[in-house]
Amino acid sequence: MEQQLLTKCEQHLNEATAAVPVEALSLARSLVTNPSTSESTISSLFETLTRSLHPHRDPPSLHRTLSLLSDLAALRPHLSHPIFHSVRSFSLLRDHSCIHTLTVSLSVLLSIAESDQALISSLGEFSEGLFLAQCFLPSVADRCWLLSNAERFRIRPHVLVTVLLGFMKDPFPNVRRVALDGLVGLSKSVVVEDRDLVGSCYFRAVELLTDMEDCVRSAAVRVVTQWGQLLVALDQDSNKRDWSDGLFLQLCSLVRDMSVKVRVEVFDALGEIGMVSEDILLQTLSKKLLSAMKDKNYPGLCSGKPCEIRASDAAGVFLHGLEDEFCEVRRSACHSLQTLSILSANFAGEGLNLLMDVLNDDSIVVRLQALETMRCMALFDRLKVQETHMHMFISTLVDMNATVRSAARKVLRITKLNDILMFKLSVDGLLENLEMYPQDEADVFYVLSNIGRNHGNFALNIIEGVSEEIEPSCDKKLGFDSGRVAALLVLAISAPLSHQKRKCSIPPRIFSYAVTLLGRISPALSDVMDQDTLLAYLSRCSRSTVVSAAGFDLHNVKSLQPVENDLPYNASGKMFSPAEMQLQQVVRCQKMGGTRKVATALVDYQVAKSVNLILEKVKDIWQLIQLGCTSDVLKTLRSWKEELSTFTSGSLVDAVAFVLQFLRIVKLLAKIWLKFISPRKLRCYGMGHLGLLLVKLDGNLREMRYKFIGLSKQEGLHVLELVLLSHILSLSSVEAYCDGLTVEKLHSTLSQVEFLHKEGSIEPSNFVIQLKKSLHEIGFSTDGSFYSPLLFRKVVEIFSLDHFIFSVKLKHIKAELDVHDNDFENPFHFVPGLPVGIPLDITLYNISRENRLWLRLAVNAALTEFIFLDFDRFGGSNQICKSSFVAPFYKTPKSKVFHNEGLPRYGVLV
């Protein structure tokens, strides 16, 4: 059958003089795409297709043949070289009947070369001259394709800028749009220091803001945003803020554009401006011109010359956006409000008034974005909820959409409530949520527990007023089946755990009632204690005559007295967090009466709680990293590192080492991220500094992967996603413009991620999904690549740090070596040129006896020795092995003693 298809296909191709029958090419494609087709058939088909490449044949037939050859090269990599050279020879012919055929050939050549770096040098004939010649051909489709793929031709940046500026005046709108998109990509992939050149690009884009075509104006908004910020960054004057304000106002003037797409782009762009005066921000929230903005102008560029932009252009910008008839615009305006609220507390407070109305929007997407904006405000301490806001906000807790209700509860969980009335409204809203949607019970209980601990005094006042609802009825029946009663019990038992100091007036019997609902309410306090510890806590409170808020500080061992019966183990087999496991251990040690064991267990609990708290907060500061607030991030990381450095003993020292390693990686990401979002910073520090940071990041990630064992599949996926991000950042940097080795590592790591997803039935993250999609669109292979740094930027932008919850099985692989009696006062003596024995004490941690060990001794690169270590020398367990060993060193230097630099550097290789 295969041979018959090949024969029929060859017959059609050989007999065709001008147009190749579509049937022949369809037969050929069926043979190419069938993985069972033999190599001999493929080779014969390749030769036949190559012979059919004749410049005088019908152009559509040639285009389909070239596309088929491109597919053949992708599916049969061993044929990529001969296919490439055949198409290259065909492209160099000067008598093509159709100019578009040459463009199609160039597309095929670039696709093949991008999958095999060895072929890149063969593209020398297709230089800037050919690119420019093709750009000025009459075909609009060809011009668009060439401008869209200009970076693939490795055109010099200044030449490419000139070409793009010229085609921004092309009569065809698609060409103008592609030229503008090219400038956006160029602003992110190269460092431009010529202020006049940046000003020219900005001015030309400003001109196109009034273009007749929607697609051109949308692209012009993106160029004005990117190149305008470059222009501000290059300004050396003291009025840099005025120039940034002028850029912001330039965009504000477009919010009333007739095109929905343009308005969406404008609001997205407004959120990207990182420096805006507070007066202008406040003006965007009011249609009435503020007194501070009357007759005020800001510098800008119009008609190629400096001009004044009126401050009144900002009047009511967000009012227009949030009231727009299209939900896409309203969502974009909400998102822009979210990012700008970080810049000004007053702006955030006034903007919250507008967000309250948006919470009643018809679109679910807009309501979710409004709630996400409020959550972001709360994270940055910008959410100042007033009593007038509460009724509209609480209404979202009973929204018909489950996702909206969940988002509202997330906001409420971290909101600071200023008075008892607001707190009562919040509790009533949650209880109404529970009554209308019983399926939300677990999350409602969790939020009640959080706000009870965050507002302990308010919670106590509420419980005092509703305690009768919890008590048995007149016929001695308990109403614990009621969700409302269970919710009030959660609030009651959470209040004493608050940091606010006040005498607790909750009757002890309330805690005994909660014991009957232990399994139902224990998830609500899962972030501070497990079910066994909760039982001990409730038992202790139910027997106390006086319950005080301070008495139940979880850092105080006296808050948990031993119970009479053994605490039940978790029958569901659920894996407890390290903090939960260590607190459970505290209770058990108390029951056994061992004071020293209690103290040790308490230290471990404090370590586990600090570690979990830090890992949870790392996820939240990722937004600060994306916004470029590097100094604040580094200060926070430094304080966490100092806190963890105090924990030097206990059973969780391996966990501390892991988190310290993780914080080092986050610190490097923060420094690298700043250089990607700020071309100005990249110019100041230099490209070499970025490369050094990327190398350090790669090294730290390797240490995390190979020096720590016992990670779960989910934790391993988190680490591998960080490795993927490191490779993508390397490929996105300008100096790593073409790095085949990094591409191979990227593919290898992605394969491991896919294997873990399949093995653990785990859904891939948005970051992994977008990366696969981008690689598929680009067409990478593991042999190498030819690409633009811009191609990976959108993948980098959607990366987010997930909450890292590690298991107690985590172990740190390390070795410690100590040399006896060797310092400045007592140097180690030896005879130069003769062997010397160096006494070493070696301690191994968590190294399996199945591994092989080598001792490395080195004075310098020339004086290096390796010594095999036999595990039989070591005593102890697999966790800690110790051995005293005299290491022979034969290549002694000419100095008389070993001290400082004279002593060989040593290390254990596993």
Coordinates of C-alpha atoms in Angstrom, one line a residue, residues 292-735:
A292 CA -4.8 72.0 42.5
M293 CA -5.1 71.1 38.8
K294 CA -6.5 74.4 37.5
D295 CA -4.5 76.0 34.7
K296 CA -1.7 73.4 35.3
N297 CA 0.2 71.9 32.4
Y298 CA 2.8 69.2 32.0
P299 CA 5.6 68.7 29.4
G300 CA 5.0 66.5 26.4
L301 CA 5.8 66.0 22.7
C302 CA 3.5 67.1 20.0
S303 CA 4.3 67.6 16.3
G304 CA 7.9 66.7 17.0
K305 CA 8.4 69.6 19.4
P306 CA 8.0 70.1 23.2
C307 CA 4.5 71.1 24.1
E308 CA 2.2 71.5 27.1
I309 CA -0.4 68.9 28.0
R310 CA -3.3 70.0 30.1
A311 CA -3.9 68.4 33.5
S312 CA -7.6 68.5 32.8
D313 CA -7.2 65.6 30.4
A314 CA -7.1 63.3 33.5
A315 CA -10.5 64.5 34.7
G316 CA -12.8 61.5 35.4
V317 CA -10.7 58.9 33.5
F318 CA -11.5 56.1 35.8
L319 CA -15.2 57.1 36.1
H320 CA -15.4 56.7 32.3
G321 CA -13.6 53.4 32.5
L322 CA -15.6 51.8 35.3
E323 CA -18.9 53.0 33.7
D324 CA -18.0 51.9 30.2
E325 CA -20.6 49.8 28.4
F326 CA -18.2 47.0 27.6
C327 CA -17.0 44.7 30.3
E328 CA -13.6 44.4 28.8
V329 CA -12.9 48.0 29.4
R330 CA -14.4 48.0 32.9
R331 CA -12.2 45.0 33.8
S332 CA -9.1 46.7 32.4
A333 CA -9.9 49.9 34.4
C334 CA -10.2 47.9 37.6
H335 CA -6.9 46.2 37.0
S336 CA -5.2 49.6 36.3
L337 CA -6.8 50.9 39.5
Q338 CA -5.2 48.0 41.4
T339 CA -1.6 48.7 40.3
L340 CA -1.9 52.5 40.7
S341 CA -3.4 52.2 44.2
I342 CA 0.0 51.1 45.4
L343 CA 1.4 54.5 44.6
S344 CA -0.9 56.5 46.8
A345 CA -2.9 55.8 49.9
N346 CA -5.3 58.7 49.2
F347 CA -5.9 57.5 45.7
A348 CA -6.6 54.0 47.0
G349 CA -9.1 55.4 49.5
E350 CA -11.0 57.5 46.9
G351 CA -10.8 54.7 44.4
L352 CA -12.4 52.3 46.8
N353 CA -15.6 54.4 46.7
L354 CA -15.8 53.6 42.9
L355 CA -15.0 49.9 43.4
M356 CA -18.0 49.5 45.7
D357 CA -20.3 50.3 42.8
V358 CA -18.4 47.9 40.5
L359 CA -19.1 45.0 42.9
N360 CA -22.7 45.2 41.6
D361 CA -21.5 44.9 38.0
D362 CA -23.4 42.6 35.6
S363 CA -20.2 40.8 34.5
I364 CA -18.7 38.2 36.7
V365 CA -15.2 38.9 35.3
V366 CA -15.5 42.6 36.3
R367 CA -16.8 41.7 39.8
L368 CA -13.9 39.3 40.3
Q369 CA -11.4 41.9 39.2
A370 CA -12.8 44.5 41.6
L371 CA -12.5 42.0 44.4
E372 CA -8.9 41.2 43.4
T373 CA -8.1 44.9 43.4
M374 CA -9.4 45.1 46.9
R375 CA -7.3 42.1 48.0
C376 CA -4.2 43.8 46.5
M377 CA -5.0 47.0 48.4
A378 CA -5.3 45.0 51.6
L379 CA -2.0 43.3 51.0
F380 CA -0.3 46.6 50.7
D381 CA -2.2 48.2 53.6
R382 CA -4.2 50.4 51.2
L383 CA -7.7 49.1 52.0
K384 CA -9.4 51.4 54.4
V385 CA -13.0 50.1 54.5
Q386 CA -15.6 52.4 55.9
E387 CA -19.0 51.7 57.3
T388 CA -20.6 53.1 54.2
H389 CA -18.8 50.5 52.1
M390 CA -19.8 47.5 54.2
H391 CA -23.3 46.8 52.9
M392 CA -22.2 46.7 49.3
F393 CA -19.2 44.6 50.1
I394 CA -21.1 42.1 52.3
S395 CA -23.6 41.6 49.4
T396 CA -20.8 39.8 47.5
L397 CA -20.7 37.1 50.1
V398 CA -24.1 35.9 48.9
D399 CA -23.4 36.3 45.2
M400 CA -24.9 33.7 43.0
N401 CA -21.4 32.8 41.6
A402 CA -19.3 30.6 43.8
T403 CA -16.0 32.1 42.6
V404 CA -17.2 35.6 43.4
R405 CA -18.2 34.5 47.0
S406 CA -14.8 32.8 47.4
A407 CA -13.0 36.0 46.3
A408 CA -15.0 38.1 48.7
R409 CA -14.1 35.8 51.6
K410 CA -10.4 36.1 50.7
V411 CA -10.7 39.9 50.9
L412 CA -12.6 39.8 54.2
R413 CA -10.0 37.4 55.7
I414 CA -7.2 40.0 55.5
T415 CA -9.3 43.2 56.0
K416 CA -8.7 45.4 59.0
L417 CA -12.1 46.2 60.6
N418 CA -12.1 49.5 62.5
D419 CA -15.1 49.1 64.8
I420 CA -17.5 46.6 66.3
L421 CA -20.3 47.5 64.0
M422 CA -18.2 46.7 60.9
F423 CA -17.1 43.5 62.5
K424 CA -20.7 42.5 63.3
L425 CA -21.8 43.2 59.7
S426 CA -19.0 41.0 58.5
V427 CA -20.0 38.1 60.8
D428 CA -23.6 38.5 59.8
G429 CA -22.6 38.4 56.1
L430 CA -20.7 35.2 56.6
L431 CA -23.6 33.6 58.5
E432 CA -25.9 34.6 55.7
N433 CA -23.5 33.1 53.2
L434 CA -23.5 29.9 55.2
E435 CA -27.3 29.8 55.4
M436 CA -27.8 30.4 51.6
Y437 CA -24.9 28.2 50.4
P438 CA -24.2 25.4 52.9
Q439 CA -21.5 24.0 50.5
D440 CA -19.3 27.0 51.5
E441 CA -19.2 25.9 55.1
A442 CA -15.5 24.9 55.3
D443 CA -14.3 28.3 53.8
V444 CA -16.8 30.3 55.9
F445 CA -15.5 28.6 59.1
Y446 CA -11.9 29.3 58.1
V447 CA -12.6 33.0 57.5
L448 CA -14.5 33.3 60.8
S449 CA -11.5 31.8 62.6
N450 CA -9.1 34.3 60.9
I451 CA -11.2 37.4 61.7
G452 CA -11.8 36.1 65.2
R453 CA -8.1 35.9 65.8
N454 CA -7.4 39.2 64.1
H455 CA -10.1 41.0 66.0
G456 CA -10.2 39.2 69.3
N457 CA -12.0 41.9 71.4
F458 CA -14.7 42.4 68.8
A459 CA -15.2 38.6 68.6
L460 CA -15.6 38.4 72.4
N461 CA -18.3 41.1 72.3
I462 CA -20.2 39.3 69.6
I463 CA -20.1 35.9 71.4
E464 CA -21.3 37.5 74.6
G465 CA -24.3 38.8 72.8
V466 CA -25.2 35.5 71.0
S467 CA -24.1 32.9 73.7
E468 CA -27.7 32.0 74.3
E469 CA -28.0 30.7 70.8
I470 CA -25.3 28.2 71.5
E471 CA -26.7 27.0 74.8
P472 CA -29.2 24.0 74.9
S473 CA -32.9 24.8 74.5
C474 CA -35.4 24.5 77.3
D475 CA -35.9 20.9 76.5
K476 CA -32.2 20.2 77.0
K477 CA -31.6 19.7 73.3
L478 CA -28.4 21.0 71.6
G479 CA -28.7 22.7 68.2
F480 CA -25.2 21.7 67.0
D481 CA -26.6 20.4 63.7
S482 CA -27.2 24.1 62.8
G483 CA -24.5 25.6 60.6
R484 CA -25.0 29.0 62.4
V485 CA -24.3 27.5 65.8
A486 CA -21.2 25.7 64.5
A487 CA -20.0 29.0 63.0
L488 CA -20.5 30.8 66.3
L489 CA -18.5 28.1 68.1
V490 CA -15.7 28.6 65.6
L491 CA -15.7 32.3 66.3
A492 CA -15.8 31.6 70.1
I493 CA -12.9 29.3 70.2
S494 CA -10.8 31.5 67.9
A495 CA -11.2 34.7 70.0
P496 CA -8.8 33.6 72.9
L497 CA -6.1 33.0 70.4
S498 CA -6.0 36.7 69.4
H499 CA -2.9 38.8 70.2
Q500 CA -5.2 41.4 71.7
K501 CA -5.0 41.3 75.5
R502 CA -8.3 41.2 77.2
K503 CA -9.9 38.9 79.8
C504 CA -12.0 36.3 78.1
S505 CA -15.6 36.0 79.4
I506 CA -16.6 33.0 77.3
P507 CA -18.1 30.3 79.6
P508 CA -15.9 27.2 79.7
R509 CA -18.8 25.0 78.7
I510 CA -18.8 26.6 75.3
F511 CA -15.5 24.9 74.6
S512 CA -16.9 21.6 75.7
Y513 CA -19.7 22.1 73.2
A514 CA -17.1 22.6 70.5
V515 CA -15.5 19.2 71.3
T516 CA -18.7 17.5 69.9
L517 CA -18.0 19.2 66.5
L518 CA -14.2 18.5 66.5
G519 CA -14.0 16.9 63.1
R520 CA -16.3 19.6 61.5
I521 CA -14.5 22.7 62.9
S522 CA -10.9 21.5 63.0
P523 CA -10.1 22.6 59.4
A524 CA -11.0 26.2 60.4
L525 CA -7.9 26.3 62.6
S526 CA -5.7 24.1 60.5
D527 CA -3.2 26.9 60.0
V528 CA -2.4 27.1 63.7
M529 CA -3.0 23.6 65.1
D530 CA -4.0 20.1 64.0
Q531 CA -7.0 18.2 65.2
D532 CA -5.2 16.5 68.2
T533 CA -3.9 19.8 69.4
L534 CA -7.3 21.4 69.0
L535 CA -8.8 18.7 71.2
A536 CA -6.2 19.3 73.9
Y537 CA -6.9 23.1 73.7
L538 CA -10.7 22.6 74.0
S539 CA -10.3 20.2 76.9
R540 CA -8.0 22.6 78.7
C541 CA -10.4 25.5 78.2
S542 CA -13.5 23.5 79.2
R543 CA -11.9 22.7 82.6
S544 CA -10.6 26.3 83.3
T545 CA -12.5 28.6 85.6
V546 CA -10.9 31.7 84.0
V547 CA -10.0 31.9 80.3
S548 CA -7.7 34.7 79.2
A549 CA -6.6 35.7 75.8
A550 CA -2.9 35.6 76.8
G551 CA -3.3 32.2 78.4
F552 CA -3.5 30.5 75.0
D553 CA -0.5 31.9 73.2
L554 CA 0.6 29.0 71.1
H555 CA 4.2 29.9 71.8
N556 CA 3.6 29.4 75.5
V557 CA 3.8 25.7 76.5
K558 CA 1.6 26.4 79.6
S559 CA -1.3 27.0 77.3
L560 CA -1.7 23.3 76.6
Q561 CA -2.1 21.0 79.6
P562 CA -1.9 17.3 79.2
V563 CA -5.2 15.6 78.7
E564 CA -6.3 12.5 80.5
N565 CA -6.6 10.3 77.5
D566 CA -4.4 9.7 74.6
L567 CA -4.9 12.1 71.7
P568 CA -6.4 10.3 68.7
Y569 CA -4.4 10.0 65.6
N570 CA -5.7 11.3 62.3
A571 CA -7.6 8.3 61.0
S572 CA -7.9 9.8 57.5
G573 CA -4.1 9.6 57.0
K574 CA -3.8 13.3 56.1
M575 CA -0.3 14.6 56.0
F576 CA 0.1 17.2 58.7
S577 CA 2.2 20.3 58.1
P578 CA 5.6 20.6 60.1
A579 CA 4.1 23.1 62.5
E580 CA 1.1 20.9 63.2
M581 CA 3.3 17.8 63.7
Q582 CA 5.6 19.7 66.1
L583 CA 2.8 21.2 68.1
Q584 CA 1.3 17.7 68.4
Q585 CA 4.6 16.6 69.7
V586 CA 4.5 19.3 72.4
V587 CA 1.2 17.9 73.7
R588 CA 2.5 14.3 73.8
C589 CA 5.7 15.4 75.6
Q590 CA 3.7 17.2 78.2
K591 CA 1.6 14.1 78.8
M592 CA 4.8 12.1 79.3
G593 CA 6.0 14.6 81.8
G594 CA 9.5 15.2 80.2
T595 CA 10.5 18.8 80.7
R596 CA 13.5 18.7 78.5
K597 CA 11.5 16.9 75.7
V598 CA 8.8 19.5 76.0
A599 CA 11.3 22.4 75.6
T600 CA 12.9 20.7 72.6
A601 CA 9.5 20.0 71.0
L602 CA 8.5 23.6 71.7
V603 CA 11.6 24.9 69.9
D604 CA 10.8 22.7 66.9
Y605 CA 7.3 24.1 66.8
Q606 CA 8.5 27.6 66.9
V607 CA 10.9 26.8 64.0
A608 CA 8.1 25.1 62.0
K609 CA 5.7 28.0 62.5
S610 CA 8.3 30.6 61.4
V611 CA 9.2 28.5 58.4
N612 CA 5.6 28.1 57.3
L613 CA 4.8 31.8 57.9
I614 CA 7.8 32.9 55.8
L615 CA 6.9 30.5 53.0
E616 CA 3.4 31.8 52.9
K617 CA 4.5 35.4 52.8
V618 CA 7.0 34.8 50.0
K619 CA 4.1 34.2 47.7
D620 CA 2.6 37.6 48.6
I621 CA 5.8 39.6 48.0
W622 CA 6.0 38.3 44.4
Q623 CA 3.8 41.2 43.3
L624 CA 6.4 43.6 44.8
I625 CA 9.1 41.9 42.8
Q626 CA 7.0 42.3 39.6
L627 CA 6.5 46.0 40.4
G628 CA 10.2 46.6 40.8
C629 CA 10.1 47.3 44.5
T630 CA 13.4 45.5 44.9
S631 CA 14.7 47.5 47.9
D632 CA 11.6 46.6 50.0
V633 CA 11.8 43.0 48.9
L634 CA 15.5 42.7 49.9
K635 CA 14.9 44.3 53.3
T636 CA 12.1 41.8 54.0
L637 CA 14.2 38.9 52.8
R638 CA 17.1 40.1 55.0
S639 CA 14.9 40.2 58.1
W640 CA 13.6 36.7 57.4
K641 CA 17.1 35.4 57.0
E642 CA 18.2 36.9 60.3
E643 CA 15.2 35.3 62.0
L644 CA 15.9 31.9 60.5
S645 CA 19.6 32.2 61.4
T646 CA 18.7 32.1 65.1
F647 CA 17.4 28.5 64.7
T648 CA 20.6 26.4 64.9
S649 CA 19.3 23.3 66.7
G650 CA 16.3 20.9 66.7
S651 CA 14.9 18.4 64.3
L652 CA 14.0 21.0 61.7
V653 CA 17.5 22.4 60.9
D654 CA 17.2 20.8 57.5
A655 CA 14.0 22.7 56.9
V656 CA 15.7 25.9 57.9
A657 CA 18.5 25.3 55.5
F658 CA 16.0 24.6 52.7
V659 CA 14.1 27.9 53.3
L660 CA 17.4 29.9 53.5
Q661 CA 18.3 28.4 50.1
F662 CA 14.8 29.3 48.8
L663 CA 15.2 32.9 50.1
R664 CA 18.6 33.2 48.3
I665 CA 16.8 32.2 45.1
V666 CA 14.0 34.7 45.6
K667 CA 16.6 37.4 46.3
L668 CA 18.4 36.7 43.0
L669 CA 15.0 36.6 41.2
A670 CA 14.2 40.1 42.6
K671 CA 17.5 41.5 41.4
I672 CA 17.2 39.9 37.9
W673 CA 13.5 41.0 37.6
L674 CA 14.5 44.6 38.2
K675 CA 16.8 44.5 35.2
F676 CA 14.2 43.0 33.0
I677 CA 11.5 45.6 33.8
S678 CA 13.9 48.5 33.9
P679 CA 16.1 49.0 30.8
R680 CA 17.7 52.0 32.7
K681 CA 18.9 49.7 35.5
L682 CA 20.3 47.2 32.9
R683 CA 22.3 50.0 31.3
C684 CA 23.7 51.2 34.7
Y685 CA 24.8 47.8 36.0
G686 CA 25.9 46.4 32.7
M687 CA 25.0 43.2 30.9
G688 CA 27.8 41.2 32.6
H689 CA 26.2 41.8 35.9
L690 CA 23.0 40.3 34.7
G691 CA 24.8 37.3 33.4
L692 CA 26.5 36.8 36.7
L693 CA 23.2 36.9 38.5
L694 CA 21.7 34.3 36.1
V695 CA 24.7 32.0 36.7
K696 CA 24.3 32.4 40.5
L697 CA 20.6 31.6 40.2
D698 CA 21.3 28.5 38.2
G699 CA 23.8 27.3 40.8
N700 CA 21.5 27.9 43.7
L701 CA 18.7 26.0 42.0
R702 CA 21.1 23.1 41.4
E703 CA 21.9 23.0 45.1
M704 CA 18.2 23.1 46.0
R705 CA 17.5 20.1 43.7
Y706 CA 20.4 17.9 44.7
K707 CA 21.2 18.8 48.3
F708 CA 17.7 18.2 49.6
I709 CA 15.9 14.9 49.5
G710 CA 12.4 13.8 50.6
L711 CA 10.4 16.5 48.7
S712 CA 6.9 15.4 47.6
K713 CA 5.9 15.5 44.0
Q714 CA 4.1 18.8 44.5
E715 CA 7.2 20.3 46.1
G716 CA 9.4 18.9 43.4
L717 CA 7.2 20.5 40.8
H718 CA 7.6 23.9 42.5
V719 CA 11.4 23.6 42.4
L720 CA 11.3 22.5 38.7
E721 CA 9.1 25.4 37.8
L722 CA 11.8 27.7 39.3
V723 CA 14.4 25.9 37.2
L724 CA 12.2 26.5 34.1
L725 CA 12.0 30.2 35.0
S726 CA 15.7 30.4 35.3
H727 CA 16.2 28.9 31.9
I728 CA 13.6 31.2 30.4
L729 CA 15.2 34.3 32.0
S730 CA 18.6 33.2 30.5
L731 CA 17.0 32.9 27.1
S732 CA 15.2 36.2 27.5
S733 CA 18.4 38.1 28.2
V734 CA 20.1 40.0 25.4
E735 CA 23.6 38.5 26.0

